[in-house]
Coordinates of C-alpha atoms and ligand atoms in Angstrom, one line a residue:
Chain A
M1 CA -192.8 -112.8 129.2
L2 CA -189.0 -111.6 130.0
H3 CA -186.9 -113.4 127.5
F4 CA -183.2 -114.4 128.4
N5 CA -180.7 -116.1 126.1
N6 CA -178.4 -117.7 129.1
L7 CA -179.8 -118.2 132.7
Y8 CA -177.1 -117.9 135.1
I9 CA -177.2 -118.7 139.1
D10 CA -174.7 -118.7 141.5
E11 CA -174.1 -122.0 142.6
T12 CA -174.1 -120.4 146.6
V13 CA -178.0 -119.4 146.1
K14 CA -179.2 -122.6 143.5
N15 CA -181.7 -123.6 146.7
E16 CA -183.1 -120.5 147.4
E17 CA -187.5 -120.6 147.1
L18 CA -186.7 -117.2 144.8
V19 CA -184.6 -118.7 142.5
K20 CA -187.0 -121.1 141.5
F21 CA -190.0 -118.4 141.6
I22 CA -187.3 -115.8 139.3
S23 CA -186.7 -118.8 137.2
E24 CA -190.4 -120.2 136.4
K25 CA -191.4 -116.2 135.4
I26 CA -188.6 -116.0 132.3
S27 CA -187.7 -117.9 129.7
Y28 CA -184.5 -118.9 128.9
V29 CA -182.2 -120.6 125.8
N30 CA -179.8 -122.4 128.6
L31 CA -179.1 -122.4 132.1
H32 CA -175.9 -122.3 133.6
F33 CA -173.9 -123.2 137.2
V34 CA -171.6 -120.2 138.3
S35 CA -169.1 -118.7 141.0
G36 CA -169.6 -115.4 142.1
E37 CA -171.1 -111.9 141.6
N38 CA -169.4 -111.6 137.6
H39 CA -172.3 -111.0 134.8
P40 CA -170.4 -114.2 132.4
G41 CA -173.7 -111.7 129.9
D42 CA -175.6 -112.0 127.4
G43 CA -178.7 -112.5 130.0
I44 CA -179.5 -113.1 134.0
L45 CA -177.3 -113.8 136.6
L46 CA -179.4 -115.1 140.1
T47 CA -176.6 -114.2 142.9
R48 CA -176.7 -112.9 146.2
N49 CA -175.1 -109.2 147.0
R50 CA -171.9 -110.2 149.2
G51 CA -171.8 -106.0 149.7
A52 CA -174.7 -103.6 150.8
F53 CA -177.8 -103.6 150.5
V54 CA -178.5 -100.7 151.3
K55 CA -176.5 -97.3 150.4
P56 CA -176.4 -93.5 150.9
C57 CA -177.1 -92.5 147.5
P58 CA -173.8 -91.8 145.3
G59 CA -174.5 -88.6 144.2
Q60 CA -171.4 -87.7 142.8
K61 CA -168.3 -85.6 143.7
G62 CA -169.6 -81.8 142.5
S63 CA -172.7 -82.7 142.3
V64 CA -175.6 -80.8 145.0
C65 CA -177.2 -84.1 146.9
C66 CA -180.4 -84.7 148.3
G67 CA -179.6 -86.9 151.0
Y68 CA -180.9 -90.3 149.9
W69 CA -180.5 -93.5 150.6
V70 CA -181.2 -96.6 148.2
V71 CA -181.7 -100.0 147.1
E72 CA -179.4 -101.4 145.3
W73 CA -181.1 -105.0 144.7
G74 CA -178.6 -105.7 141.1
L75 CA -178.9 -104.0 138.3
G76 CA -180.2 -104.1 134.0
C77 CA -183.6 -103.3 133.2
P78 CA -185.0 -104.2 130.3
F79 CA -186.4 -101.2 129.1
G80 CA -184.0 -100.0 126.3
C81 CA -184.0 -96.6 126.9
E82 CA -181.4 -94.7 124.3
Y83 CA -179.7 -92.5 126.8
C84 CA -179.7 -95.3 129.1
I85 CA -176.1 -95.4 131.5
I86 CA -176.8 -98.1 132.8
Q87 CA -177.6 -100.1 129.3
N88 CA -173.9 -98.8 128.9
Y89 CA -172.6 -100.7 132.2
T90 CA -174.0 -104.0 132.2
G91 CA -173.8 -104.7 128.1
A92 CA -177.3 -103.8 126.7
G93 CA -179.9 -106.1 128.0
D94 CA -178.3 -107.4 131.2
I95 CA -179.7 -108.5 134.5
T96 CA -178.1 -108.3 137.7
L97 CA -180.0 -109.8 140.7
F98 CA -179.6 -110.1 144.3
V99 CA -181.5 -113.3 146.2
N100 CA -180.5 -113.3 149.6
W101 CA -183.9 -110.8 151.1
E102 CA -182.4 -111.1 154.7
D103 CA -180.2 -109.3 154.7
C104 CA -182.0 -106.3 152.4
K105 CA -184.6 -106.6 155.1
R106 CA -182.2 -106.3 157.5
E107 CA -180.9 -103.5 156.8
I108 CA -183.4 -101.4 155.7
I109 CA -184.5 -102.5 159.6
E110 CA -180.8 -101.7 161.1
L111 CA -181.4 -98.0 158.8
R112 CA -184.6 -97.0 160.3
Q113 CA -183.8 -97.4 164.2
K114 CA -179.7 -95.7 162.9
V115 CA -181.0 -92.5 161.5
K116 CA -183.1 -90.0 163.6
G117 CA -185.3 -88.0 162.1
P118 CA -186.9 -88.8 158.1
I119 CA -185.6 -91.4 155.3
R120 CA -186.2 -91.3 152.2
L121 CA -185.3 -94.9 150.7
G122 CA -185.4 -95.2 146.6
T123 CA -184.9 -98.4 144.5
G124 CA -184.6 -96.7 141.2
Q125 CA -180.5 -96.0 140.8
F126 CA -179.9 -99.6 139.5
G127 CA -182.6 -100.3 136.7
D128 CA -186.3 -99.8 136.2
P129 CA -187.4 -101.5 139.6
M130 CA -191.5 -102.0 138.6
A131 CA -190.0 -103.3 135.2
L132 CA -188.4 -106.0 137.1
E133 CA -191.0 -106.2 139.8
K134 CA -193.5 -109.5 138.3
I135 CA -190.0 -111.4 138.3
Y136 CA -188.7 -110.0 141.7
P137 CA -191.3 -108.5 143.8
L138 CA -188.8 -106.6 145.8
N139 CA -190.8 -103.7 146.2
T140 CA -194.2 -105.6 147.2
Q141 CA -191.7 -106.2 150.1
I142 CA -190.0 -103.0 150.7
I143 CA -193.8 -102.0 151.0
D144 CA -194.2 -104.5 153.5
W145 CA -191.7 -104.4 155.9
T146 CA -191.1 -100.8 155.8
R147 CA -195.5 -100.3 156.4
D148 CA -194.7 -99.3 160.5
F149 CA -192.0 -96.9 160.0
E150 CA -192.0 -93.5 160.7
D151 CA -191.1 -90.9 159.2
F152 CA -190.1 -93.0 155.6
T153 CA -191.6 -92.6 152.1
L154 CA -190.2 -95.5 149.2
E155 CA -189.9 -93.9 146.8
I156 CA -190.1 -96.4 143.5
K157 CA -190.0 -94.4 140.0
T158 CA -190.6 -96.4 137.1
K159 CA -191.1 -95.7 133.4
S160 CA -193.1 -98.5 133.5
D161 CA -197.1 -98.3 134.6
Y162 CA -196.8 -101.1 137.0
I163 CA -199.3 -100.9 139.8
E164 CA -200.4 -103.8 140.8
P165 CA -197.9 -104.4 144.0
I166 CA -199.0 -100.7 145.5
L167 CA -202.7 -101.6 144.7
L168 CA -202.4 -105.0 146.4
A169 CA -200.7 -103.9 149.5
E170 CA -201.9 -103.3 153.2
S171 CA -200.9 -100.2 153.0
A172 CA -198.9 -97.3 151.1
K173 CA -198.9 -94.8 152.5
H174 CA -194.9 -95.3 153.1
V175 CA -194.8 -95.5 149.3
T176 CA -194.2 -92.8 146.8
M177 CA -195.1 -93.4 143.3
A178 CA -192.4 -91.0 141.0
F179 CA -192.3 -91.8 137.7
S180 CA -190.4 -90.3 135.0
L181 CA -191.1 -88.2 132.3
N182 CA -190.5 -86.5 129.2
P183 CA -192.6 -85.5 126.1
L184 CA -194.0 -87.9 124.0
W185 CA -192.0 -87.8 121.2
L186 CA -188.9 -88.4 123.0
I187 CA -190.5 -91.6 124.4
D188 CA -191.7 -93.1 122.0
K189 CA -188.4 -92.0 120.6
L190 CA -185.6 -93.2 122.8
E191 CA -187.9 -94.4 125.5
H192 CA -187.5 -98.2 123.7
G193 CA -190.2 -100.9 125.8
A194 CA -190.8 -98.5 128.2
A195 CA -195.1 -96.9 129.3
S196 CA -196.8 -94.3 127.4
L197 CA -197.0 -90.2 129.4
E198 CA -201.2 -90.6 129.6
E199 CA -199.9 -94.8 130.6
R200 CA -197.9 -93.3 133.6
L201 CA -200.2 -90.3 134.1
L202 CA -202.6 -92.3 135.1
A203 CA -201.2 -94.8 137.1
A204 CA -200.2 -92.3 139.2
R205 CA -203.2 -91.1 139.1
K206 CA -205.0 -94.3 140.0
V207 CA -202.8 -94.6 143.4
A208 CA -202.5 -91.6 145.0
T209 CA -205.9 -91.2 144.3
Q210 CA -207.5 -95.5 145.9
K211 CA -203.7 -96.7 148.4
N212 CA -203.0 -92.5 149.5
C213 CA -199.8 -92.7 148.3
S214 CA -197.5 -89.9 147.6
L215 CA -196.1 -88.9 144.5
A216 CA -192.9 -87.3 142.5
F217 CA -192.3 -86.9 139.5
H218 CA -188.8 -87.0 137.8
F219 CA -188.2 -84.7 133.9
D220 CA -184.3 -86.6 133.7
P221 CA -183.0 -87.2 131.2
I222 CA -183.8 -83.7 130.1
I223 CA -183.8 -84.3 126.4
P224 CA -183.8 -81.0 124.4
L225 CA -184.6 -81.6 120.8
A226 CA -186.0 -79.8 118.5
N227 CA -188.9 -77.3 119.5
W228 CA -188.3 -78.8 123.5
Q229 CA -189.7 -75.3 125.6
Q230 CA -193.0 -76.4 123.5
S231 CA -192.7 -80.4 124.6
Y232 CA -192.2 -80.1 128.0
E233 CA -194.7 -77.1 128.4
E234 CA -196.8 -79.4 126.6
V235 CA -196.2 -82.2 129.2
F236 CA -196.3 -80.1 132.7
N237 CA -199.9 -78.9 130.8
L238 CA -201.2 -82.8 130.9
M239 CA -199.7 -83.7 135.0
A240 CA -201.1 -80.2 136.1
A241 CA -204.8 -81.6 134.3
K242 CA -204.5 -85.1 135.2
L243 CA -203.1 -85.1 138.4
K244 CA -205.3 -82.2 139.7
D245 CA -205.6 -81.9 143.8
L246 CA -203.1 -84.1 144.1
R247 CA -200.0 -84.2 146.2
V248 CA -196.8 -84.0 144.4
N249 CA -193.5 -84.6 146.9
W250 CA -192.0 -83.6 144.5
I251 CA -190.8 -83.3 140.5
S252 CA -186.7 -83.1 140.1
L253 CA -185.2 -82.1 136.7
G254 CA -181.6 -82.5 135.0
T255 CA -180.4 -82.7 131.6
F256 CA -179.2 -85.3 130.6
R257 CA -175.5 -86.0 131.1
F258 CA -172.8 -89.6 131.0
P259 CA -169.8 -90.1 131.4
K260 CA -166.7 -90.4 128.8
G261 CA -166.9 -93.0 126.3
F262 CA -170.7 -92.8 126.4
Q263 CA -170.9 -91.8 122.8
E264 CA -169.4 -94.9 121.5
Y265 CA -171.7 -96.5 122.8
V266 CA -174.7 -94.8 121.8
E267 CA -172.9 -94.7 118.9
K268 CA -172.8 -98.2 118.5
Y269 CA -176.4 -99.4 119.8
H270 CA -178.4 -96.3 118.0
P271 CA -176.3 -95.0 115.1
D272 CA -178.9 -92.9 113.7
T273 CA -179.5 -91.3 118.0
Q274 CA -179.7 -87.2 117.5
I275 CA -179.6 -88.1 121.6
L276 CA -176.4 -86.4 120.7
S277 CA -176.7 -83.4 118.8
E278 CA -175.9 -80.5 121.0
E279 CA -172.9 -78.9 122.9
F280 CA -171.6 -81.2 125.3
Y281 CA -168.8 -80.4 127.6
P282 CA -167.0 -82.5 130.5
S283 CA -167.8 -80.5 134.0
E284 CA -165.3 -80.2 136.9
D285 CA -166.8 -83.9 138.1
G286 CA -165.8 -85.8 134.8
K287 CA -169.4 -86.4 133.7
I288 CA -170.2 -84.7 130.6
R289 CA -173.3 -82.6 129.6
Y290 CA -174.8 -79.7 127.9
F291 CA -173.3 -76.2 127.7
R292 CA -173.6 -74.4 131.4
P293 CA -175.7 -71.8 130.0
F294 CA -177.9 -73.7 128.1
R295 CA -178.8 -75.8 131.0
E296 CA -179.4 -73.1 133.3
K297 CA -181.8 -71.7 130.4
I298 CA -184.3 -75.2 130.5
Y299 CA -183.9 -75.1 134.2
N300 CA -185.1 -71.7 134.4
F301 CA -188.0 -72.5 132.5
A302 CA -188.8 -75.8 133.4
R303 CA -189.2 -74.4 136.7
E304 CA -190.8 -71.7 136.2
K305 CA -193.4 -73.4 134.5
L306 CA -193.1 -76.0 137.2
E307 CA -193.7 -73.7 140.1
K308 CA -196.6 -71.9 139.2
L309 CA -198.6 -75.3 137.9
F310 CA -197.6 -77.3 141.1
P311 CA -197.1 -74.3 144.0
E312 CA -197.0 -76.7 146.9
T313 CA -194.4 -79.2 145.3
A314 CA -190.6 -79.3 145.6
I315 CA -188.6 -79.3 142.6
Y316 CA -185.0 -79.6 142.9
I317 CA -181.6 -80.3 140.7
C318 CA -180.5 -83.8 140.1
M319 CA -176.6 -84.2 139.5
E320 CA -176.0 -80.6 139.1
T321 CA -173.4 -78.9 139.5
P322 CA -172.8 -75.8 143.2
H323 CA -172.0 -73.9 140.1
V324 CA -175.6 -74.5 138.2
W325 CA -177.5 -74.6 141.7
E326 CA -175.3 -71.4 142.6
R327 CA -177.2 -68.7 139.4
L328 CA -180.6 -70.4 139.9
N329 CA -181.3 -69.3 143.7
Q330 CA -179.0 -66.2 143.2
A331 CA -177.1 -67.8 146.7
K332 CA -175.1 -70.5 147.7
F333 CA -177.2 -74.2 147.8
L334 CA -175.2 -76.9 149.7
S335 CA -176.7 -80.5 150.0
A336 CA -178.1 -80.4 153.3
D337 CA -179.9 -77.0 151.9
L338 CA -181.6 -78.9 149.3
K339 CA -182.0 -82.7 151.6
K340 CA -184.0 -80.5 154.5
L341 CA -186.5 -79.4 150.7
L342 CA -186.7 -82.9 150.6
D343 CA -186.9 -84.9 154.1
A344 CA -189.6 -81.6 155.1
R345 CA -192.5 -83.4 151.8
I346 CA -193.0 -86.4 154.5
K347 CA -193.1 -85.3 157.4
Chain B
M1 CA -140.2 -123.4 108.9
T2 CA -137.5 -123.9 106.4
N3 CA -134.4 -121.6 105.7
S4 CA -133.3 -120.5 103.2
N5 CA -131.6 -118.5 101.0
Q6 CA -134.9 -116.4 98.4
K7 CA -133.9 -113.9 96.1
P8 CA -137.4 -112.0 97.4
Q9 CA -139.8 -111.3 94.3
N10 CA -143.2 -110.8 97.0
F11 CA -144.2 -108.5 99.1
L12 CA -146.4 -108.0 101.7
L13 CA -146.0 -104.1 101.9
P14 CA -145.9 -102.2 98.6
L15 CA -141.5 -101.7 99.4
D16 CA -141.8 -98.7 97.9
M17 CA -143.9 -97.0 100.5
V18 CA -141.5 -99.0 103.1
T19 CA -138.1 -96.5 104.5
V20 CA -134.6 -97.4 105.2
S21 CA -132.4 -95.6 107.5
P22 CA -129.3 -94.8 107.0
A23 CA -127.8 -96.6 109.8
L24 CA -129.8 -100.2 108.6
E25 CA -128.9 -99.8 104.6
R26 CA -124.8 -99.5 106.8
S27 CA -125.6 -102.4 108.9
V28 CA -126.7 -104.1 105.4
R29 CA -124.5 -103.4 102.9
Q30 CA -121.3 -104.4 105.5
R31 CA -122.7 -107.2 106.8
G32 CA -126.3 -108.8 105.2
I33 CA -129.1 -109.6 106.9
L34 CA -128.3 -110.8 110.6
V35 CA -131.8 -111.7 111.8
P36 CA -133.9 -114.0 108.6
A37 CA -136.6 -112.2 106.3
I38 CA -140.2 -114.3 107.3
G39 CA -141.7 -115.1 104.5
C40 CA -145.0 -117.3 103.6
G41 CA -144.5 -119.4 100.3
Q42 CA -143.4 -117.5 98.6
L43 CA -144.0 -114.1 99.7
I44 CA -142.2 -112.0 102.3
I45 CA -143.9 -110.8 105.5
D46 CA -141.4 -109.4 107.7
G47 CA -138.4 -107.8 106.8
H48 CA -139.3 -104.9 104.0
Q49 CA -136.9 -102.4 105.2
R50 CA -134.0 -105.4 105.8
I51 CA -134.7 -107.1 102.7
K52 CA -134.6 -102.9 100.6
A53 CA -131.7 -102.2 102.0
A54 CA -130.7 -105.6 100.6
L55 CA -131.3 -104.7 97.3
Q56 CA -130.4 -101.3 97.7
A57 CA -126.8 -103.1 98.7
G58 CA -127.0 -105.1 95.3
Q59 CA -127.6 -107.8 97.0
S60 CA -130.1 -109.7 95.2
H61 CA -130.2 -112.7 98.0
V62 CA -131.6 -112.6 101.5
P63 CA -131.7 -115.6 104.3
V64 CA -135.8 -116.3 104.6
V65 CA -137.6 -118.2 107.6
D66 CA -140.8 -119.5 105.2
I67 CA -143.9 -120.5 108.1
Q68 CA -147.0 -121.1 107.7
G69 CA -150.6 -119.3 107.8
E70 CA -152.7 -116.9 106.9
P71 CA -150.1 -113.8 105.7
G72 CA -151.9 -110.5 107.1
L73 CA -152.7 -112.3 110.6
L74 CA -149.3 -113.4 110.8
F75 CA -148.5 -110.0 110.1
A76 CA -150.2 -108.7 112.7
E77 CA -148.4 -111.0 114.9
L78 CA -144.8 -110.5 114.4
N79 CA -145.3 -106.9 114.4
Q80 CA -147.7 -106.8 118.1
H81 CA -144.6 -104.5 119.6
R82 CA -144.9 -101.8 117.7
A83 CA -147.7 -99.5 116.2
L84 CA -148.3 -100.1 113.1
Q85 CA -147.9 -96.9 110.2
P86 CA -151.2 -96.3 108.9
F87 CA -150.5 -97.6 104.8
E88 CA -149.0 -100.7 106.2
I89 CA -152.3 -101.4 107.6
V90 CA -153.7 -100.6 105.0
S91 CA -151.6 -102.4 102.5
V92 CA -152.1 -105.4 104.7
F93 CA -155.8 -104.7 104.9
S94 CA -156.8 -105.2 101.7
K95 CA -154.9 -108.5 100.8
V96 CA -156.8 -110.9 103.8
P97 CA -159.5 -112.2 103.2
D98 CA -163.0 -111.0 103.6
S99 CA -163.3 -113.8 106.7
K100 CA -160.6 -112.9 108.1
K101 CA -160.6 -108.9 108.3
G102 CA -162.7 -108.4 112.0
E103 CA -159.5 -110.4 112.7
F104 CA -157.2 -108.8 111.7
C105 CA -157.8 -105.3 113.0
L106 CA -158.7 -107.0 116.5
A107 CA -154.8 -107.9 116.5
C108 CA -154.6 -104.1 115.1
N109 CA -156.4 -102.8 118.0
L110 CA -158.7 -101.4 116.2
S111 CA -162.6 -101.4 116.0
T112 CA -164.2 -104.2 114.2
S113 CA -167.1 -101.9 113.4
P114 CA -169.2 -100.8 110.3
Q115 CA -167.1 -98.0 110.1
M116 CA -164.3 -98.7 110.8
L117 CA -163.9 -101.5 107.6
R118 CA -166.1 -99.2 105.7
L119 CA -163.2 -96.7 106.2
L120 CA -159.8 -99.0 105.7
D121 CA -161.8 -100.3 102.3
Y122 CA -161.4 -96.8 100.9
L123 CA -158.4 -95.9 102.8
A124 CA -156.6 -99.9 101.1
A125 CA -157.8 -98.7 97.9
E126 CA -156.8 -94.8 97.9
Y127 CA -154.1 -95.1 100.0
Q128 CA -151.3 -95.0 97.3
N129 CA -153.0 -91.8 96.0
F130 CA -152.4 -89.8 99.2
E131 CA -149.2 -88.3 100.0
P132 CA -146.7 -90.1 102.0
Q133 CA -146.2 -88.5 104.7
K134 CA -149.3 -87.2 104.6
F135 CA -150.7 -90.7 105.0
N136 CA -148.0 -91.9 108.2
G137 CA -149.1 -89.1 109.6
I138 CA -151.7 -89.6 111.2
P139 CA -151.8 -91.9 113.4
M140 CA -154.7 -94.4 114.2
N141 CA -156.7 -93.3 117.0
I142 CA -157.3 -90.1 113.8
W143 CA -158.4 -92.3 111.7
R144 CA -160.7 -94.1 114.6
E145 CA -162.4 -90.6 114.6
I146 CA -163.2 -89.8 110.9
A147 CA -164.1 -93.3 110.2
H148 CA -168.1 -92.2 111.1
L149 CA -167.3 -89.3 107.8
K150 CA -169.7 -91.6 105.0
N151 CA -168.3 -88.8 102.7
F152 CA -164.9 -89.5 100.8
A153 CA -163.8 -86.2 99.6
L154 CA -164.0 -85.3 102.7
I155 CA -161.4 -87.8 104.2
K156 CA -159.0 -86.6 101.3
W157 CA -159.6 -83.2 102.0
F158 CA -159.0 -84.1 105.8
V159 CA -155.2 -86.3 104.9
E160 CA -154.0 -82.8 103.1
L161 CA -155.0 -80.5 105.3
E162 CA -152.2 -78.7 106.7
G163 CA -151.9 -78.8 110.6
T164 CA -149.6 -80.7 112.9
V165 CA -150.6 -84.1 114.6
S166 CA -152.3 -82.0 117.6
E167 CA -154.3 -79.4 115.0
K168 CA -155.6 -82.6 112.5
R169 CA -156.8 -84.6 116.9
M170 CA -158.8 -81.2 116.5
T171 CA -160.3 -81.0 114.3
A172 CA -160.6 -85.2 113.7
S173 CA -162.9 -84.2 117.3
L174 CA -164.9 -81.8 115.6
L175 CA -166.0 -83.4 112.8
R176 CA -167.1 -86.1 114.6
Q177 CA -169.0 -83.6 116.8
S178 CA -170.4 -82.1 113.6
D179 CA -172.1 -85.7 112.4
R180 CA -173.8 -85.9 115.4
K181 CA -174.9 -82.9 114.7
N182 CA -176.1 -83.5 110.9
S183 CA -174.3 -80.3 110.6
L184 CA -171.7 -81.3 108.6
P185 CA -172.0 -80.1 105.2
E186 CA -170.6 -81.4 101.5
V187 CA -167.5 -79.5 101.4
I188 CA -164.8 -78.0 103.7
E189 CA -163.3 -74.7 101.8
A190 CA -160.4 -74.8 104.4
K191 CA -157.2 -75.2 103.6
S192 CA -154.9 -75.9 107.0
A193 CA -156.1 -77.6 110.2
R194 CA -156.5 -74.0 111.9
E195 CA -158.5 -72.6 109.5
A196 CA -160.6 -75.7 110.0
I197 CA -160.9 -75.8 113.7
D198 CA -162.6 -71.9 113.2
F199 CA -164.8 -73.2 110.9
L200 CA -166.0 -76.8 112.5
N201 CA -166.2 -74.7 115.7
S202 CA -169.0 -72.0 114.9
L203 CA -170.6 -75.0 113.7
V204 CA -170.9 -77.3 116.7
Q205 CA -170.3 -74.6 119.0
P206 CA -172.8 -72.1 118.0
R207 CA -173.3 -71.4 122.0
R208 CA -170.2 -71.3 123.0
T209 CA -169.0 -70.4 120.1
A210 CA -171.9 -66.7 120.2
A211 CA -170.7 -66.6 123.8
L212 CA -167.0 -66.2 123.9
T213 CA -167.8 -63.7 121.0
K214 CA -170.1 -61.9 123.2
F215 CA -167.5 -62.0 125.6
Q216 CA -164.3 -60.9 123.6
N217 CA -166.7 -58.2 122.0
C218 CA -167.3 -56.8 124.9
I219 CA -163.6 -56.7 126.9
S220 CA -163.0 -54.3 123.4
E221 CA -165.1 -52.0 124.5
I222 CA -163.4 -51.5 127.9
D223 CA -160.1 -49.5 129.1
I224 CA -158.6 -52.3 130.7
P225 CA -155.4 -50.5 132.8
S226 CA -152.3 -52.3 133.0
G227 CA -152.3 -54.5 136.3
I228 CA -155.0 -56.3 136.0
S229 CA -155.9 -59.3 134.1
F230 CA -159.1 -61.3 134.1
K231 CA -159.5 -64.8 132.8
I232 CA -163.2 -67.5 132.2
D233 CA -163.0 -70.8 131.8
Q234 CA -163.2 -71.6 128.0
T235 CA -166.4 -73.7 127.8
F236 CA -168.0 -71.7 130.6
D237 CA -168.5 -74.8 132.6
R238 CA -167.2 -72.7 135.7
P239 CA -169.2 -68.6 135.5
G240 CA -167.3 -66.3 136.7
M241 CA -163.9 -64.6 135.9
D242 CA -160.6 -65.0 137.7
F243 CA -159.0 -61.6 138.1
Q244 CA -155.0 -61.2 138.8
L245 CA -153.9 -58.0 140.3
H246 CA -150.7 -56.4 140.5
V247 CA -150.9 -54.4 143.3
T248 CA -148.2 -51.4 144.2
R249 CA -148.8 -48.5 146.7
N250 CA -149.7 -46.2 144.3
S251 CA -152.1 -48.2 142.5
V252 CA -154.1 -49.8 145.6
K253 CA -157.3 -48.6 143.5
R254 CA -157.1 -51.0 141.2
F255 CA -158.7 -53.3 143.1
E256 CA -162.4 -50.9 142.4
Q257 CA -161.4 -50.9 138.7
A258 CA -161.1 -54.7 138.8
A259 CA -164.4 -54.9 140.4
E260 CA -166.1 -52.3 138.0
I261 CA -164.8 -54.4 134.4
A262 CA -166.0 -57.4 136.7
E263 CA -169.1 -55.6 137.4
K264 CA -169.2 -54.2 132.9
I265 CA -168.8 -57.8 131.5
F266 CA -171.6 -59.0 134.2
A267 CA -174.5 -56.9 133.0
K268 CA -173.0 -58.1 128.6
V269 CA -172.0 -61.1 128.7
E270 CA -175.4 -63.1 131.3
E271 CA -173.3 -66.7 130.6
L272 CA -170.5 -65.8 133.1
Ligands
LIG1 S1 -185.9 -97.3 132.4 FE1 -184.2 -96.3 133.6 S2 -182.6 -98.4 133.9 FE2 -184.6 -99.1 132.2 S3 -183.7 -98.4 130.3 FE3 -185.2 -97.2 130.5 S4 -183.4 -95.1 131.8 FE4 -182.4 -97.2 131.7

């Protein structure tokens, strides 16, 4: 059971059924009634989303973006990955959940009506959605709301192995179950609370075979510590062995990057961390990244291995600068091209 | 709060490190102290410069307003309007009780991280052994960068290093990065901040240093005609090169020469 020091409930939602449900599923020490969306800190806040639930992915300025849609259901995550930017934004461990799901449902339906052509919608942008699903079963709901949508996939991205909601869904053909992967020793070292590599791959196999849903994998962030080539190659081979004959929609690659000020945050919470031991330089978009030629080396390595093992799968690079795209493809590569590449996978 | 005319004897700051401007000395000599100093019991906590000027002018008694409270915290509060000098911070820090040290740091806009507290403890014990000008010439944001260093010998080396403030800032940042990489040696031989920067760069940025060296070697092998100059992004974030050509009626072929040079460099420096 997830435990919090404080449960904050926005006055405007205190009578909602969902609030009652969540309150019963967690344990907490103090209960406070508050007003507004601002998290007072050290706990979980249940409130309304006063803005939009469905948004275009905030693919940063200066990065090549894939035309993805995201559901902003709140912010925060019970896992504690050392490299996590969300933990940095929220104050480690704090969670905000929006409970006005009726608005979320309406916006998702409107999105399908408004947008022509394929839609890829994801819930994994603001925290690990499956890590919270037991107390906040929004993905279960979205799977149901969208089950008759054409040309649509809901991507549920996780580092957990919790797949119950997909297994129980009436239909999950429109779901892309996505797992973020890293070498096992990095998972043990950095992804505190998340499932092991084997558990994630087993869960992937299970949803794909039992529910016929598509799979996706994200190597993001790739953290090239000692023997990184060997460590990542082992993961690629393990994937190929465990996922034989299954359809993998896409695999994304992204090297570790962070905004200014993040290093101080990591050092405060993880003083012995190794993740800052590489060379980092600011990119044009303000993010700090590994030495650009080194990033290219990593992408070339991973792409070459993965393309051999998964020839049918779209392998793309996430949140990278156009310079890197250009050099990897030996041609100009634009956001629209990436969108096309990924859209083609859900047709 | 009481006013009195006192013979001051105890000072929160070491009076020998307090500097008095000639203008203040002249003013105090002519008119005496116009704005009273502030004391806390028998301890002077504010107005050290005025008192030093008065003493230098042979005045033994000065006006003092007495207030109550924790002297170190009052000092920080009374000086909110200015950036404190490093010697002021560390000498006061050493007199603040342990239970109030965090509060003092926050009042001085410093972090209360274990690293910062460890650094201040060390400096409080050592600052009088440093050359005052060098010690006080390091702004607090640079001290913040080097607070993580556990090796005090390196801190001592850093303080004494010859260099401008911006060179020292760069050195401090590289020391920090090198520490993150666990590549910091026990001793650094460099005598100046410039030397230190070169040395630390090679430790902290081996990939960039290697690429730059490759580029520089390549350039030195190519005969570049006058009228052609070019630049690269020194961090290699932006690949490629920016060329600048000056073309006259008689030197239009510089375009082709520039293209040839670019081909040669690209062939040798794949990082570009
Ligand atoms: S699972 Fe994702 S959101 Fe959660 S801590 Fe790890 S990186 Fe952050």
